[in-house]
Amino acid sequence: QRKVTSAVIWGLMMTLTMSQVILSLLLYNRPHLSVIRNAGWIILWIAGLFGVIPTFTFRKKGGVAKGRDYTHTTVLVDSGIYGVVRHPQYLCFILINLGLLLIAQQWLTIAMGVVAMVLNYRIVLEADQAGIEKFGEEYRRYMQRVPRMNFLAGVMRLAQRRKSE
């Protein structure tokens, strides 16, 4: 039941995101506030980092068997980007939605982006539950140390942990 619901939510979120991408491209040359548009581009570049870095981190530290997808970890990864936020790739999607709505600055892309972000956050909550089911108490302790997606809080907590060590 939960996997079906998650797949439907994921599909809807991805459909909204792709529609937002297409609309942003179609509406790109319309007159907009350039400062907001530029902020959107910066956010998209940052999103790219949150999307790519985890693939290398999981491959290197996640105990992924050769030939398996990088998400098939056998070890809880809590260092690197995962020492800052628990769900960097979901944060990536939220930042993509935010960047696109800032770039397009049209009511439809804004509405799609907001709905996609809410759906993405729901998926993140389910991912935390799956982490608890897979890794148990170790994941609960991880949840206490590392914020879900708040990058700034994650950097501050990481600095505090390193300072106290």
Short mmCIF file of N, CA and C in Angstrom, two decimals:
data_model
loop_
_atom_site.label_atom_id
_atom_site.label_comp_id
_atom_site.label_asym_id
_atom_site.label_seq_id
_atom_site.Cartn_x
_atom_site.Cartn_y
_atom_site.Cartn_z
N GLN A 1 0.83 -1.20 0.00
CA GLN A 1 0.00 0.00 0.00
C GLN A 1 0.87 1.26 0.00
N ARG A 2 1.86 1.33 0.94
CA ARG A 2 2.69 2.52 1.03
C ARG A 2 3.53 2.71 -0.21
N LYS A 3 4.06 1.62 -0.79
CA LYS A 3 4.88 1.74 -1.99
C LYS A 3 4.05 2.24 -3.17
N VAL A 4 2.81 1.80 -3.27
CA VAL A 4 1.93 2.26 -4.35
C VAL A 4 1.64 3.75 -4.18
N THR A 5 1.31 4.14 -2.95
CA THR A 5 1.03 5.56 -2.68
C THR A 5 2.26 6.40 -2.98
N SER A 6 3.43 5.94 -2.54
CA SER A 6 4.67 6.68 -2.79
C SER A 6 4.94 6.80 -4.29
N ALA A 7 4.68 5.73 -5.03
CA ALA A 7 4.91 5.77 -6.48
C ALA A 7 3.97 6.76 -7.15
N VAL A 8 2.74 6.82 -6.71
CA VAL A 8 1.77 7.76 -7.28
C VAL A 8 2.19 9.19 -6.96
N ILE A 9 2.56 9.44 -5.72
CA ILE A 9 3.00 10.78 -5.31
C ILE A 9 4.25 11.17 -6.09
N TRP A 10 5.21 10.23 -6.19
CA TRP A 10 6.44 10.49 -6.93
C TRP A 10 6.13 10.82 -8.38
N GLY A 11 5.26 10.04 -9.01
CA GLY A 11 4.89 10.28 -10.41
C GLY A 11 4.23 11.63 -10.60
N LEU A 12 3.34 11.99 -9.70
CA LEU A 12 2.67 13.29 -9.79
C LEU A 12 3.67 14.42 -9.59
N MET A 13 4.57 14.26 -8.61
CA MET A 13 5.58 15.28 -8.36
C MET A 13 6.49 15.46 -9.57
N MET A 14 6.91 14.36 -10.17
CA MET A 14 7.78 14.44 -11.35
C MET A 14 7.05 15.04 -12.54
N THR A 15 5.78 14.71 -12.71
CA THR A 15 4.99 15.29 -13.80
C THR A 15 4.87 16.79 -13.63
N LEU A 16 4.59 17.22 -12.42
CA LEU A 16 4.51 18.66 -12.16
C LEU A 16 5.85 19.35 -12.41
N THR A 17 6.93 18.71 -11.97
CA THR A 17 8.26 19.30 -12.15
C THR A 17 8.60 19.41 -13.63
N MET A 18 8.34 18.35 -14.39
CA MET A 18 8.64 18.40 -15.83
C MET A 18 7.76 19.43 -16.54
N SER A 19 6.50 19.54 -16.14
CA SER A 19 5.62 20.57 -16.70
C SER A 19 6.14 21.95 -16.36
N GLN A 20 6.64 22.09 -15.15
CA GLN A 20 7.21 23.37 -14.73
C GLN A 20 8.45 23.70 -15.56
N VAL A 21 9.27 22.70 -15.86
CA VAL A 21 10.46 22.91 -16.70
C VAL A 21 10.02 23.40 -18.09
N ILE A 22 9.07 22.71 -18.68
CA ILE A 22 8.61 23.06 -20.04
C ILE A 22 8.03 24.46 -20.05
N LEU A 23 7.17 24.77 -19.09
CA LEU A 23 6.59 26.12 -19.04
C LEU A 23 7.66 27.18 -18.81
N SER A 24 8.63 26.88 -17.97
CA SER A 24 9.70 27.85 -17.72
C SER A 24 10.48 28.14 -18.99
N LEU A 25 10.71 27.10 -19.78
CA LEU A 25 11.42 27.31 -21.06
C LEU A 25 10.56 28.12 -22.03
N LEU A 26 9.28 27.81 -22.09
CA LEU A 26 8.38 28.53 -23.01
C LEU A 26 8.20 29.99 -22.61
N LEU A 27 8.21 30.26 -21.32
CA LEU A 27 7.95 31.61 -20.83
C LEU A 27 9.21 32.38 -20.48
N TYR A 28 10.36 31.83 -20.82
CA TYR A 28 11.63 32.40 -20.35
C TYR A 28 11.85 33.83 -20.80
N ASN A 29 11.55 34.19 -22.02
CA ASN A 29 11.90 35.52 -22.53
C ASN A 29 10.90 36.61 -22.20
N ARG A 30 9.91 36.30 -21.44
CA ARG A 30 8.95 37.33 -21.04
C ARG A 30 9.62 38.28 -20.05
N PRO A 31 9.13 39.51 -20.00
CA PRO A 31 9.75 40.47 -19.07
C PRO A 31 9.50 40.05 -17.61
N HIS A 32 10.58 39.99 -16.86
CA HIS A 32 10.51 39.59 -15.45
C HIS A 32 11.49 40.42 -14.65
N LEU A 33 11.41 40.26 -13.36
CA LEU A 33 12.40 40.88 -12.49
C LEU A 33 13.69 40.08 -12.61
N SER A 34 14.72 40.70 -13.17
CA SER A 34 15.95 39.96 -13.47
C SER A 34 16.68 39.50 -12.21
N VAL A 35 16.59 40.24 -11.13
CA VAL A 35 17.25 39.84 -9.89
C VAL A 35 16.65 38.52 -9.40
N ILE A 36 15.33 38.41 -9.47
CA ILE A 36 14.65 37.18 -9.05
C ILE A 36 15.01 36.05 -10.00
N ARG A 37 15.01 36.33 -11.29
CA ARG A 37 15.38 35.31 -12.28
C ARG A 37 16.80 34.81 -12.03
N ASN A 38 17.74 35.73 -11.79
CA ASN A 38 19.12 35.33 -11.53
C ASN A 38 19.24 34.49 -10.27
N ALA A 39 18.47 34.83 -9.24
CA ALA A 39 18.45 34.02 -8.02
C ALA A 39 17.96 32.60 -8.34
N GLY A 40 16.98 32.51 -9.23
CA GLY A 40 16.48 31.20 -9.65
C GLY A 40 17.56 30.37 -10.32
N TRP A 41 18.37 31.00 -11.17
CA TRP A 41 19.47 30.28 -11.83
C TRP A 41 20.51 29.81 -10.82
N ILE A 42 20.83 30.65 -9.85
CA ILE A 42 21.79 30.26 -8.81
C ILE A 42 21.25 29.06 -8.03
N ILE A 43 19.98 29.10 -7.68
CA ILE A 43 19.35 27.99 -6.96
C ILE A 43 19.39 26.71 -7.79
N LEU A 44 19.18 26.82 -9.11
CA LEU A 44 19.25 25.63 -9.97
C LEU A 44 20.66 25.02 -9.96
N TRP A 45 21.68 25.84 -9.99
CA TRP A 45 23.06 25.33 -9.94
C TRP A 45 23.33 24.64 -8.61
N ILE A 46 22.86 25.24 -7.53
CA ILE A 46 23.02 24.62 -6.21
C ILE A 46 22.27 23.29 -6.17
N ALA A 47 21.08 23.27 -6.75
CA ALA A 47 20.30 22.02 -6.82
C ALA A 47 21.09 20.93 -7.53
N GLY A 48 21.79 21.29 -8.58
CA GLY A 48 22.59 20.31 -9.30
C GLY A 48 23.63 19.65 -8.41
N LEU A 49 24.24 20.43 -7.53
CA LEU A 49 25.22 19.85 -6.60
C LEU A 49 24.56 18.85 -5.66
N PHE A 50 23.38 19.22 -5.13
CA PHE A 50 22.67 18.31 -4.23
C PHE A 50 22.15 17.07 -4.97
N GLY A 51 22.03 17.16 -6.28
CA GLY A 51 21.59 16.01 -7.05
C GLY A 51 22.70 15.06 -7.42
N VAL A 52 23.90 15.58 -7.65
CA VAL A 52 25.01 14.77 -8.15
C VAL A 52 25.88 14.20 -7.03
N ILE A 53 26.24 15.01 -6.07
CA ILE A 53 27.17 14.59 -5.01
C ILE A 53 26.71 13.30 -4.31
N PRO A 54 25.42 13.15 -3.98
CA PRO A 54 25.01 11.92 -3.28
C PRO A 54 25.28 10.63 -4.04
N THR A 55 25.25 10.67 -5.36
CA THR A 55 25.51 9.44 -6.11
C THR A 55 26.92 8.93 -5.85
N PHE A 56 27.87 9.84 -5.79
CA PHE A 56 29.26 9.46 -5.52
C PHE A 56 29.44 9.04 -4.06
N THR A 57 28.76 9.76 -3.16
CA THR A 57 28.87 9.45 -1.74
C THR A 57 28.32 8.06 -1.45
N PHE A 58 27.15 7.74 -1.98
CA PHE A 58 26.56 6.41 -1.77
C PHE A 58 27.44 5.32 -2.36
N ARG A 59 27.95 5.55 -3.56
CA ARG A 59 28.83 4.54 -4.19
C ARG A 59 30.07 4.29 -3.34
N LYS A 60 30.64 5.36 -2.81
CA LYS A 60 31.89 5.25 -2.07
C LYS A 60 31.69 4.69 -0.66
N LYS A 61 30.63 5.12 0.04
CA LYS A 61 30.50 4.81 1.46
C LYS A 61 29.29 3.95 1.81
N GLY A 62 28.43 3.65 0.85
CA GLY A 62 27.18 2.98 1.17
C GLY A 62 27.17 1.48 1.09
N GLY A 63 28.31 0.86 0.80
CA GLY A 63 28.35 -0.58 0.71
C GLY A 63 27.48 -1.13 -0.41
N VAL A 64 27.42 -0.40 -1.52
CA VAL A 64 26.61 -0.82 -2.67
C VAL A 64 27.34 -1.93 -3.41
N ALA A 65 26.63 -3.02 -3.65
CA ALA A 65 27.22 -4.15 -4.36
C ALA A 65 27.50 -3.77 -5.82
N LYS A 66 28.58 -4.33 -6.35
CA LYS A 66 28.96 -4.05 -7.73
C LYS A 66 27.81 -4.42 -8.67
N GLY A 67 27.50 -3.52 -9.58
CA GLY A 67 26.43 -3.75 -10.54
C GLY A 67 25.06 -3.30 -10.05
N ARG A 68 24.96 -2.90 -8.79
CA ARG A 68 23.67 -2.45 -8.24
C ARG A 68 23.55 -0.94 -8.38
N ASP A 69 22.32 -0.46 -8.36
CA ASP A 69 22.03 0.97 -8.37
C ASP A 69 22.60 1.61 -7.10
N TYR A 70 23.07 2.84 -7.21
CA TYR A 70 23.71 3.50 -6.08
C TYR A 70 22.82 3.64 -4.87
N THR A 71 21.50 3.54 -5.03
CA THR A 71 20.58 3.70 -3.90
C THR A 71 20.46 2.43 -3.06
N HIS A 72 21.01 1.33 -3.53
CA HIS A 72 20.92 0.06 -2.78
C HIS A 72 22.07 -0.04 -1.77
N THR A 73 22.00 0.83 -0.79
CA THR A 73 23.04 0.85 0.23
C THR A 73 22.81 -0.26 1.26
N THR A 74 23.88 -0.72 1.83
CA THR A 74 23.79 -1.71 2.90
C THR A 74 24.29 -1.13 4.22
N VAL A 75 24.82 0.08 4.15
CA VAL A 75 25.39 0.77 5.30
C VAL A 75 24.74 2.15 5.38
N LEU A 76 24.42 2.59 6.59
CA LEU A 76 23.89 3.94 6.76
C LEU A 76 25.01 4.94 6.50
N VAL A 77 24.81 5.79 5.51
CA VAL A 77 25.81 6.81 5.18
C VAL A 77 25.45 8.08 5.94
N ASP A 78 26.36 8.52 6.80
CA ASP A 78 26.09 9.72 7.61
C ASP A 78 27.25 10.72 7.54
N SER A 79 28.04 10.61 6.49
CA SER A 79 29.16 11.55 6.32
C SER A 79 29.06 12.20 4.95
N GLY A 80 29.99 13.12 4.69
CA GLY A 80 29.90 13.87 3.44
C GLY A 80 28.63 14.70 3.43
N ILE A 81 27.98 14.74 2.29
CA ILE A 81 26.74 15.52 2.17
C ILE A 81 25.67 14.99 3.12
N TYR A 82 25.73 13.68 3.42
CA TYR A 82 24.76 13.07 4.33
C TYR A 82 25.05 13.38 5.80
N GLY A 83 26.15 14.04 6.07
CA GLY A 83 26.42 14.56 7.40
C GLY A 83 25.88 15.97 7.57
N VAL A 84 25.38 16.53 6.48
CA VAL A 84 24.82 17.89 6.50
C VAL A 84 23.29 17.84 6.40
N VAL A 85 22.77 17.06 5.46
CA VAL A 85 21.32 16.86 5.32
C VAL A 85 21.05 15.38 5.04
N ARG A 86 19.92 14.89 5.54
CA ARG A 86 19.60 13.47 5.36
C ARG A 86 19.13 13.15 3.95
N HIS A 87 18.53 14.12 3.27
CA HIS A 87 17.92 13.85 1.97
C HIS A 87 18.35 14.88 0.91
N PRO A 88 19.63 14.86 0.54
CA PRO A 88 20.11 15.88 -0.41
C PRO A 88 19.44 15.80 -1.78
N GLN A 89 19.11 14.62 -2.25
CA GLN A 89 18.51 14.54 -3.59
C GLN A 89 17.06 15.02 -3.59
N TYR A 90 16.34 14.80 -2.51
CA TYR A 90 15.00 15.36 -2.42
C TYR A 90 15.08 16.88 -2.29
N LEU A 91 16.07 17.35 -1.54
CA LEU A 91 16.31 18.79 -1.47
C LEU A 91 16.60 19.34 -2.86
N CYS A 92 17.33 18.58 -3.66
CA CYS A 92 17.62 18.96 -5.04
C CYS A 92 16.33 19.25 -5.80
N PHE A 93 15.36 18.35 -5.71
CA PHE A 93 14.11 18.54 -6.43
C PHE A 93 13.35 19.77 -5.93
N ILE A 94 13.34 19.98 -4.62
CA ILE A 94 12.67 21.17 -4.09
C ILE A 94 13.36 22.43 -4.59
N LEU A 95 14.68 22.42 -4.63
CA LEU A 95 15.41 23.58 -5.14
C LEU A 95 15.17 23.78 -6.63
N ILE A 96 15.02 22.70 -7.38
CA ILE A 96 14.68 22.83 -8.81
C ILE A 96 13.34 23.52 -8.95
N ASN A 97 12.35 23.06 -8.18
CA ASN A 97 11.03 23.69 -8.25
C ASN A 97 11.10 25.16 -7.88
N LEU A 98 11.83 25.48 -6.82
CA LEU A 98 11.97 26.87 -6.38
C LEU A 98 12.68 27.69 -7.45
N GLY A 99 13.78 27.17 -7.98
CA GLY A 99 14.52 27.89 -9.02
C GLY A 99 13.67 28.17 -10.24
N LEU A 100 12.91 27.17 -10.67
CA LEU A 100 12.06 27.35 -11.86
C LEU A 100 10.95 28.36 -11.64
N LEU A 101 10.35 28.35 -10.47
CA LEU A 101 9.28 29.33 -10.26
C LEU A 101 9.83 30.75 -10.18
N LEU A 102 11.08 30.87 -9.70
CA LEU A 102 11.72 32.19 -9.70
C LEU A 102 12.14 32.63 -11.10
N ILE A 103 12.53 31.69 -11.92
CA ILE A 103 12.94 32.01 -13.29
C ILE A 103 11.74 32.40 -14.14
N ALA A 104 10.68 31.60 -14.10
CA ALA A 104 9.52 31.85 -14.97
C ALA A 104 8.65 32.99 -14.47
N GLN A 105 8.48 33.08 -13.17
CA GLN A 105 7.67 34.14 -12.56
C GLN A 105 6.27 34.24 -13.17
N GLN A 106 5.65 33.09 -13.35
CA GLN A 106 4.28 33.02 -13.87
C GLN A 106 3.44 32.24 -12.87
N TRP A 107 2.18 32.59 -12.73
CA TRP A 107 1.34 31.98 -11.71
C TRP A 107 1.25 30.46 -11.86
N LEU A 108 1.20 29.94 -13.08
CA LEU A 108 1.06 28.50 -13.27
C LEU A 108 2.33 27.75 -12.84
N THR A 109 3.50 28.28 -13.18
CA THR A 109 4.73 27.62 -12.75
C THR A 109 4.90 27.73 -11.24
N ILE A 110 4.44 28.82 -10.67
CA ILE A 110 4.50 28.97 -9.22
C ILE A 110 3.58 27.94 -8.55
N ALA A 111 2.36 27.81 -9.04
CA ALA A 111 1.41 26.85 -8.46
C ALA A 111 1.95 25.42 -8.60
N MET A 112 2.44 25.07 -9.78
CA MET A 112 2.99 23.73 -9.98
C MET A 112 4.18 23.48 -9.06
N GLY A 113 5.04 24.46 -8.94
CA GLY A 113 6.22 24.31 -8.09
C GLY A 113 5.87 24.12 -6.63
N VAL A 114 4.91 24.89 -6.14
CA VAL A 114 4.51 24.77 -4.74
C VAL A 114 3.90 23.39 -4.47
N VAL A 115 3.02 22.94 -5.36
CA VAL A 115 2.41 21.61 -5.18
C VAL A 115 3.48 20.53 -5.25
N ALA A 116 4.40 20.63 -6.21
CA ALA A 116 5.47 19.64 -6.33
C ALA A 116 6.35 19.62 -5.08
N MET A 117 6.63 20.79 -4.50
CA MET A 117 7.45 20.85 -3.29
C MET A 117 6.74 20.18 -2.11
N VAL A 118 5.44 20.40 -2.00
CA VAL A 118 4.67 19.76 -0.92
C VAL A 118 4.67 18.24 -1.09
N LEU A 119 4.46 17.78 -2.32
CA LEU A 119 4.49 16.33 -2.58
C LEU A 119 5.87 15.75 -2.29
N ASN A 120 6.90 16.47 -2.68
CA ASN A 120 8.26 16.02 -2.43
C ASN A 120 8.51 15.90 -0.94
N TYR A 121 8.03 16.84 -0.18
CA TYR A 121 8.23 16.79 1.27
C TYR A 121 7.53 15.57 1.86
N ARG A 122 6.38 15.24 1.32
CA ARG A 122 5.67 14.03 1.78
C ARG A 122 6.51 12.79 1.50
N ILE A 123 7.14 12.75 0.35
CA ILE A 123 8.01 11.63 0.00
C ILE A 123 9.18 11.55 0.99
N VAL A 124 9.71 12.70 1.39
CA VAL A 124 10.83 12.74 2.33
C VAL A 124 10.41 12.13 3.67
N LEU A 125 9.21 12.44 4.12
CA LEU A 125 8.73 11.87 5.38
C LEU A 125 8.67 10.34 5.29
N GLU A 126 8.23 9.84 4.14
CA GLU A 126 8.19 8.40 3.93
C GLU A 126 9.61 7.81 3.85
N ALA A 127 10.54 8.56 3.28
CA ALA A 127 11.92 8.09 3.20
C ALA A 127 12.53 7.96 4.60
N ASP A 128 12.19 8.88 5.49
CA ASP A 128 12.66 8.76 6.87
C ASP A 128 12.10 7.49 7.52
N GLN A 129 10.84 7.22 7.27
CA GLN A 129 10.23 6.00 7.82
C GLN A 129 10.92 4.76 7.26
N ALA A 130 11.22 4.78 5.97
CA ALA A 130 11.92 3.65 5.35
C ALA A 130 13.32 3.49 5.94
N GLY A 131 13.98 4.60 6.24
CA GLY A 131 15.30 4.56 6.88
C GLY A 131 15.24 3.92 8.25
N ILE A 132 14.19 4.24 8.99
CA ILE A 132 14.01 3.63 10.32
C ILE A 132 13.79 2.13 10.17
N GLU A 133 12.97 1.75 9.19
CA GLU A 133 12.70 0.32 8.97
C GLU A 133 13.96 -0.43 8.55
N LYS A 134 14.81 0.21 7.76
CA LYS A 134 16.01 -0.46 7.25
C LYS A 134 17.14 -0.49 8.27
N PHE A 135 17.36 0.63 8.98
CA PHE A 135 18.52 0.74 9.85
C PHE A 135 18.19 0.86 11.34
N GLY A 136 16.90 0.95 11.69
CA GLY A 136 16.47 0.95 13.09
C GLY A 136 16.96 2.11 13.91
N GLU A 137 17.42 1.80 15.11
CA GLU A 137 17.84 2.81 16.08
C GLU A 137 19.00 3.67 15.57
N GLU A 138 19.86 3.08 14.77
CA GLU A 138 20.98 3.83 14.20
C GLU A 138 20.44 5.00 13.36
N TYR A 139 19.37 4.77 12.61
CA TYR A 139 18.78 5.84 11.80
C TYR A 139 18.09 6.88 12.68
N ARG A 140 17.46 6.44 13.76
CA ARG A 140 16.84 7.41 14.68
C ARG A 140 17.88 8.35 15.27
N ARG A 141 19.03 7.81 15.63
CA ARG A 141 20.12 8.66 16.14
C ARG A 141 20.62 9.62 15.05
N TYR A 142 20.70 9.12 13.84
CA TYR A 142 21.09 9.93 12.69
C TYR A 142 20.10 11.08 12.50
N MET A 143 18.81 10.78 12.65
CA MET A 143 17.78 11.81 12.51
C MET A 143 17.95 12.92 13.55
N GLN A 144 18.42 12.56 14.72
CA GLN A 144 18.63 13.56 15.76
C GLN A 144 19.85 14.44 15.47
N ARG A 145 20.85 13.86 14.80
CA ARG A 145 22.10 14.59 14.52
C ARG A 145 22.02 15.48 13.28
N VAL A 146 21.33 14.98 12.25
CA VAL A 146 21.38 15.63 10.94
C VAL A 146 19.97 16.05 10.52
N PRO A 147 19.80 17.32 10.16
CA PRO A 147 18.47 17.78 9.75
C PRO A 147 18.00 17.13 8.45
N ARG A 148 16.70 17.08 8.29
CA ARG A 148 16.09 16.44 7.12
C ARG A 148 16.59 17.08 5.84
N MET A 149 16.40 18.40 5.68
CA MET A 149 16.81 19.08 4.45
C MET A 149 17.30 20.51 4.68
N ASN A 150 17.38 20.95 5.90
CA ASN A 150 17.81 22.32 6.19
C ASN A 150 19.34 22.38 6.13
N PHE A 151 19.84 22.79 4.98
CA PHE A 151 21.27 22.80 4.71
C PHE A 151 22.03 23.72 5.69
N LEU A 152 21.48 24.90 5.95
CA LEU A 152 22.18 25.83 6.84
C LEU A 152 22.29 25.27 8.26
N ALA A 153 21.19 24.70 8.77
CA ALA A 153 21.23 24.08 10.09
C ALA A 153 22.20 22.90 10.09
N GLY A 154 22.23 22.17 8.98
CA GLY A 154 23.14 21.02 8.88
C GLY A 154 24.59 21.43 8.93
N VAL A 155 24.94 22.51 8.24
CA VAL A 155 26.32 23.01 8.26
C VAL A 155 26.68 23.46 9.68
N MET A 156 25.75 24.15 10.34
CA MET A 156 26.02 24.62 11.71
C MET A 156 26.19 23.44 12.67
N ARG A 157 25.31 22.44 12.56
CA ARG A 157 25.43 21.26 13.43
C ARG A 157 26.73 20.50 13.17
N LEU A 158 27.09 20.37 11.92
CA LEU A 158 28.34 19.68 11.57
C LEU A 158 29.53 20.42 12.16
N ALA A 159 29.53 21.74 12.06
CA ALA A 159 30.63 22.54 12.64
C ALA A 159 30.69 22.36 14.15
N GLN A 160 29.52 22.32 14.80
CA GLN A 160 29.49 22.10 16.26
C GLN A 160 30.02 20.72 16.62
N ARG A 161 29.63 19.70 15.85
CA ARG A 161 30.11 18.34 16.12
C ARG A 161 31.63 18.26 15.96
N ARG A 162 32.15 18.88 14.92
CA ARG A 162 33.61 18.85 14.69
C ARG A 162 34.34 19.62 15.77
N LYS A 163 33.75 20.71 16.22
CA LYS A 163 34.38 21.52 17.25
C LYS A 163 34.44 20.76 18.58
N SER A 164 33.41 19.99 18.87
CA SER A 164 33.37 19.26 20.14
C SER A 164 34.22 17.98 20.12
N GLU A 165 34.62 17.53 18.94
CA GLU A 165 35.44 16.31 18.83
C GLU A 165 36.89 16.57 19.11
#
